[in-house]
Amino acid sequence: MRLVLLLVAVVALGGCSSADQDVAHLQQEQDAISAATRKIKVVARANVKGNLQYTVLGRAEGYCFNRPNETGGQVIHGDGLRAAAYREYGDQVDAIVNTSVWFVPDDDYGAYEPYTEGGYFECAGTAVHFTGESAPFAKPKTAPAS
């Protein structure tokens, strides 16, 4: 009987270390995604200031609280816009342009006022990769020396 209990304990401990490794791996993966998505710029317009040339990677959709470039607020089940673009296109994503946001009600009826109804916001845009050098920022003009 003691041998059986000892074997069960060994198997259980082995299973725990495997689960701990899985959790550690998932945490490392999430940390890598968080670090990579911080660099992704999100803009409502077609151009990113300082980076005029880019290659279109494709459409990205995610969940968002309010605006696509919102960093705070509640993100419900699933990826935010930056994370969705990163999962789809990897490290190639430098920015998401032409973003839009819409409210998705919890029921079959359209919400008259999104903040008073049950539901959530989704957002989308076009993931892009910068291809040219960054445009230099304009230097302030100085008065000529007299």
PDB file of C-alpha atoms in Angstrom:
ATOM      1  CA  MET A   1       0.000   0.000   0.000  1.00  0.00           C
ATOM      2  CA  ARG A   2       2.819   2.365   0.877  1.00  0.00           C
ATOM      3  CA  LEU A   3       4.436   1.682  -2.487  1.00  0.00           C
ATOM      4  CA  VAL A   4       1.216   2.643  -4.288  1.00  0.00           C
ATOM      5  CA  LEU A   5       0.939   5.860  -2.286  1.00  0.00           C
ATOM      6  CA  LEU A   6       4.583   6.653  -3.005  1.00  0.00           C
ATOM      7  CA  LEU A   7       4.044   6.118  -6.746  1.00  0.00           C
ATOM      8  CA  VAL A   8       0.937   8.326  -6.699  1.00  0.00           C
ATOM      9  CA  ALA A   9       2.884  11.055  -4.910  1.00  0.00           C
ATOM     10  CA  VAL A  10       5.748  10.875  -7.426  1.00  0.00           C
ATOM     11  CA  VAL A  11       3.331  11.066 -10.367  1.00  0.00           C
ATOM     12  CA  ALA A  12       1.477  13.968  -8.752  1.00  0.00           C
ATOM     13  CA  LEU A  13       4.703  15.887  -8.154  1.00  0.00           C
ATOM     14  CA  GLY A  14       5.816  15.213 -11.708  1.00  0.00           C
ATOM     15  CA  GLY A  15       2.472  16.508 -12.966  1.00  0.00           C
ATOM     16  CA  CYS A  16       2.803  19.667 -10.864  1.00  0.00           C
ATOM     17  CA  SER A  17       6.218  20.469 -12.262  1.00  0.00           C
ATOM     18  CA  SER A  18       4.828  20.034 -15.765  1.00  0.00           C
ATOM     19  CA  ALA A  19       1.919  22.340 -14.953  1.00  0.00           C
ATOM     20  CA  ASP A  20       4.325  24.865 -13.422  1.00  0.00           C
ATOM     21  CA  GLN A  21       6.394  24.756 -16.601  1.00  0.00           C
ATOM     22  CA  ASP A  22       3.280  25.301 -18.709  1.00  0.00           C
ATOM     23  CA  VAL A  23       2.266  28.301 -16.595  1.00  0.00           C
ATOM     24  CA  ALA A  24       5.800  29.714 -16.778  1.00  0.00           C
ATOM     25  CA  HIS A  25       5.823  29.244 -20.559  1.00  0.00           C
ATOM     26  CA  LEU A  26       2.447  30.972 -20.937  1.00  0.00           C
ATOM     27  CA  GLN A  27       3.636  33.861 -18.744  1.00  0.00           C
ATOM     28  CA  GLN A  28       6.795  34.270 -20.841  1.00  0.00           C
ATOM     29  CA  GLU A  29       4.720  34.221 -24.018  1.00  0.00           C
ATOM     30  CA  GLN A  30       2.326  36.843 -22.633  1.00  0.00           C
ATOM     31  CA  ASP A  31       5.240  39.039 -21.512  1.00  0.00           C
ATOM     32  CA  ALA A  32       6.747  38.833 -25.010  1.00  0.00           C
ATOM     33  CA  ILE A  33       3.421  39.799 -26.619  1.00  0.00           C
ATOM     34  CA  SER A  34       3.000  42.718 -24.207  1.00  0.00           C
ATOM     35  CA  ALA A  35       6.495  44.005 -24.955  1.00  0.00           C
ATOM     36  CA  ALA A  36       6.019  43.657 -28.723  1.00  0.00           C
ATOM     37  CA  THR A  37       2.609  45.342 -28.793  1.00  0.00           C
ATOM     38  CA  ARG A  38       3.795  48.415 -26.854  1.00  0.00           C
ATOM     39  CA  LYS A  39       5.733  49.572 -29.927  1.00  0.00           C
ATOM     40  CA  ILE A  40       2.725  49.327 -32.261  1.00  0.00           C
ATOM     41  CA  LYS A  41       1.275  52.750 -33.057  1.00  0.00           C
ATOM     42  CA  VAL A  42      -2.476  53.071 -33.558  1.00  0.00           C
ATOM     43  CA  VAL A  43      -3.953  55.984 -35.536  1.00  0.00           C
ATOM     44  CA  ALA A  44      -7.355  56.799 -36.997  1.00  0.00           C
ATOM     45  CA  ARG A  45      -5.884  58.355 -40.134  1.00  0.00           C
ATOM     46  CA  ALA A  46      -4.107  56.732 -43.090  1.00  0.00           C
ATOM     47  CA  ASN A  47      -0.610  57.991 -42.247  1.00  0.00           C
ATOM     48  CA  VAL A  48       1.582  57.706 -39.197  1.00  0.00           C
ATOM     49  CA  LYS A  49       3.431  60.913 -38.368  1.00  0.00           C
ATOM     50  CA  GLY A  50       7.085  60.454 -39.241  1.00  0.00           C
ATOM     51  CA  ASN A  51       6.540  57.239 -41.233  1.00  0.00           C
ATOM     52  CA  LEU A  52       4.981  57.970 -44.587  1.00  0.00           C
ATOM     53  CA  GLN A  53       5.939  54.779 -46.448  1.00  0.00           C
ATOM     54  CA  TYR A  54       4.570  51.419 -45.419  1.00  0.00           C
ATOM     55  CA  THR A  55       3.448  48.051 -46.710  1.00  0.00           C
ATOM     56  CA  VAL A  56      -0.074  46.906 -45.898  1.00  0.00           C
ATOM     57  CA  LEU A  57      -0.098  43.598 -44.048  1.00  0.00           C
ATOM     58  CA  GLY A  58      -3.871  43.230 -43.755  1.00  0.00           C
ATOM     59  CA  ARG A  59      -6.893  43.816 -41.576  1.00  0.00           C
ATOM     60  CA  ALA A  60      -6.797  43.366 -37.810  1.00  0.00           C
ATOM     61  CA  GLU A  61      -9.816  43.184 -35.478  1.00  0.00           C
ATOM     62  CA  GLY A  62      -9.924  43.101 -31.725  1.00  0.00           C
ATOM     63  CA  TYR A  63     -11.873  44.093 -28.664  1.00  0.00           C
ATOM     64  CA  CYS A  64     -11.532  47.531 -27.166  1.00  0.00           C
ATOM     65  CA  PHE A  65     -13.109  49.529 -24.403  1.00  0.00           C
ATOM     66  CA  ASN A  66     -13.640  52.833 -26.169  1.00  0.00           C
ATOM     67  CA  ARG A  67     -11.238  54.041 -28.820  1.00  0.00           C
ATOM     68  CA  PRO A  68      -8.854  51.724 -30.721  1.00  0.00           C
ATOM     69  CA  ASN A  69      -5.802  53.494 -29.290  1.00  0.00           C
ATOM     70  CA  GLU A  70      -7.175  53.397 -25.734  1.00  0.00           C
ATOM     71  CA  THR A  71      -4.684  51.873 -23.313  1.00  0.00           C
ATOM     72  CA  GLY A  72      -6.897  51.810 -20.245  1.00  0.00           C
ATOM     73  CA  GLY A  73     -10.286  50.401 -19.593  1.00  0.00           C
ATOM     74  CA  GLN A  74     -11.693  46.944 -19.772  1.00  0.00           C
ATOM     75  CA  VAL A  75     -10.666  44.522 -22.476  1.00  0.00           C
ATOM     76  CA  ILE A  76     -13.094  41.629 -22.568  1.00  0.00           C
ATOM     77  CA  HIS A  77     -12.470  38.058 -23.672  1.00  0.00           C
ATOM     78  CA  GLY A  78     -10.018  37.887 -26.523  1.00  0.00           C
ATOM     79  CA  ASP A  79      -7.317  40.141 -27.894  1.00  0.00           C
ATOM     80  CA  GLY A  80      -7.156  43.885 -27.979  1.00  0.00           C
ATOM     81  CA  LEU A  81      -6.424  45.437 -31.373  1.00  0.00           C
ATOM     82  CA  ARG A  82      -2.635  45.511 -30.974  1.00  0.00           C
ATOM     83  CA  ALA A  83      -2.453  41.923 -29.697  1.00  0.00           C
ATOM     84  CA  ALA A  84      -4.724  40.687 -32.495  1.00  0.00           C
ATOM     85  CA  ALA A  85      -2.505  42.336 -35.123  1.00  0.00           C
ATOM     86  CA  TYR A  86       0.613  40.916 -33.480  1.00  0.00           C
ATOM     87  CA  ARG A  87      -0.816  37.380 -33.353  1.00  0.00           C
ATOM     88  CA  GLU A  88      -1.824  37.602 -37.029  1.00  0.00           C
ATOM     89  CA  TYR A  89       1.276  39.283 -38.534  1.00  0.00           C
ATOM     90  CA  GLY A  90       4.011  38.915 -35.880  1.00  0.00           C
ATOM     91  CA  ASP A  91       6.872  41.356 -35.419  1.00  0.00           C
ATOM     92  CA  GLN A  92       6.224  42.895 -38.831  1.00  0.00           C
ATOM     93  CA  VAL A  93       3.456  45.114 -37.424  1.00  0.00           C
ATOM     94  CA  ASP A  94       4.698  48.658 -36.812  1.00  0.00           C
ATOM     95  CA  ALA A  95       1.333  50.412 -36.793  1.00  0.00           C
ATOM     96  CA  ILE A  96      -2.396  50.047 -37.282  1.00  0.00           C
ATOM     97  CA  VAL A  97      -3.965  52.747 -39.470  1.00  0.00           C
ATOM     98  CA  ASN A  98      -7.490  53.723 -40.501  1.00  0.00           C
ATOM     99  CA  THR A  99      -8.962  52.446 -37.245  1.00  0.00           C
ATOM    100  CA  SER A 100     -12.627  52.357 -36.398  1.00  0.00           C
ATOM    101  CA  VAL A 101     -14.659  51.328 -33.371  1.00  0.00           C
ATOM    102  CA  TRP A 102     -18.243  50.102 -33.013  1.00  0.00           C
ATOM    103  CA  PHE A 103     -20.543  48.935 -30.242  1.00  0.00           C
ATOM    104  CA  VAL A 104     -21.845  45.366 -30.181  1.00  0.00           C
ATOM    105  CA  PRO A 105     -24.981  45.031 -28.020  1.00  0.00           C
ATOM    106  CA  ASP A 106     -25.587  41.926 -25.926  1.00  0.00           C
ATOM    107  CA  ASP A 107     -29.094  41.463 -27.326  1.00  0.00           C
ATOM    108  CA  ASP A 108     -30.694  41.522 -30.775  1.00  0.00           C
ATOM    109  CA  TYR A 109     -31.698  45.180 -30.540  1.00  0.00           C
ATOM    110  CA  GLY A 110     -29.385  48.008 -31.484  1.00  0.00           C
ATOM    111  CA  ALA A 111     -28.316  50.141 -28.553  1.00  0.00           C
ATOM    112  CA  TYR A 112     -29.546  53.709 -28.533  1.00  0.00           C
ATOM    113  CA  GLU A 113     -26.880  54.780 -26.057  1.00  0.00           C
ATOM    114  CA  PRO A 114     -23.975  52.312 -25.903  1.00  0.00           C
ATOM    115  CA  TYR A 115     -22.932  53.172 -22.355  1.00  0.00           C
ATOM    116  CA  THR A 116     -26.419  52.515 -20.979  1.00  0.00           C
ATOM    117  CA  GLU A 117     -26.866  49.139 -22.691  1.00  0.00           C
ATOM    118  CA  GLY A 118     -25.150  45.797 -22.177  1.00  0.00           C
ATOM    119  CA  GLY A 119     -22.497  45.057 -24.753  1.00  0.00           C
ATOM    120  CA  TYR A 120     -18.909  45.742 -25.699  1.00  0.00           C
ATOM    121  CA  PHE A 121     -16.778  47.605 -28.232  1.00  0.00           C
ATOM    122  CA  GLU A 122     -14.862  46.080 -31.101  1.00  0.00           C
ATOM    123  CA  CYS A 123     -12.268  47.886 -33.158  1.00  0.00           C
ATOM    124  CA  ALA A 124     -10.453  47.257 -36.408  1.00  0.00           C
ATOM    125  CA  GLY A 125      -7.831  48.761 -38.642  1.00  0.00           C
ATOM    126  CA  THR A 126      -5.167  47.977 -41.201  1.00  0.00           C
ATOM    127  CA  ALA A 127      -1.895  46.539 -39.913  1.00  0.00           C
ATOM    128  CA  VAL A 128       1.144  48.014 -41.678  1.00  0.00           C
ATOM    129  CA  HIS A 129       4.934  47.598 -41.777  1.00  0.00           C
ATOM    130  CA  PHE A 130       7.123  50.659 -42.290  1.00  0.00           C
ATOM    131  CA  THR A 131       9.300  50.365 -45.410  1.00  0.00           C
ATOM    132  CA  GLY A 132      11.073  53.708 -45.641  1.00  0.00           C
ATOM    133  CA  GLU A 133      13.208  55.715 -43.300  1.00  0.00           C
ATOM    134  CA  SER A 134      11.408  57.797 -40.751  1.00  0.00           C
ATOM    135  CA  ALA A 135      10.760  61.321 -41.934  1.00  0.00           C
ATOM    136  CA  PRO A 136      12.762  63.802 -39.916  1.00  0.00           C
ATOM    137  CA  PHE A 137      10.767  66.090 -37.695  1.00  0.00           C
ATOM    138  CA  ALA A 138      10.832  69.727 -38.697  1.00  0.00           C
ATOM    139  CA  LYS A 139      13.407  71.722 -36.800  1.00  0.00           C
ATOM    140  CA  PRO A 140      12.233  75.031 -35.387  1.00  0.00           C
ATOM    141  CA  LYS A 141      13.271  77.992 -37.471  1.00  0.00           C
ATOM    142  CA  THR A 142      15.666  80.372 -35.877  1.00  0.00           C
ATOM    143  CA  ALA A 143      16.060  84.022 -36.645  1.00  0.00           C
ATOM    144  CA  PRO A 144      19.154  84.867 -38.742  1.00  0.00           C
ATOM    145  CA  ALA A 145      22.043  86.316 -36.783  1.00  0.00           C
ATOM    146  CA  SER A 146      22.518  90.042 -37.379  1.00  0.00           C
TER     147      SER A 146
END
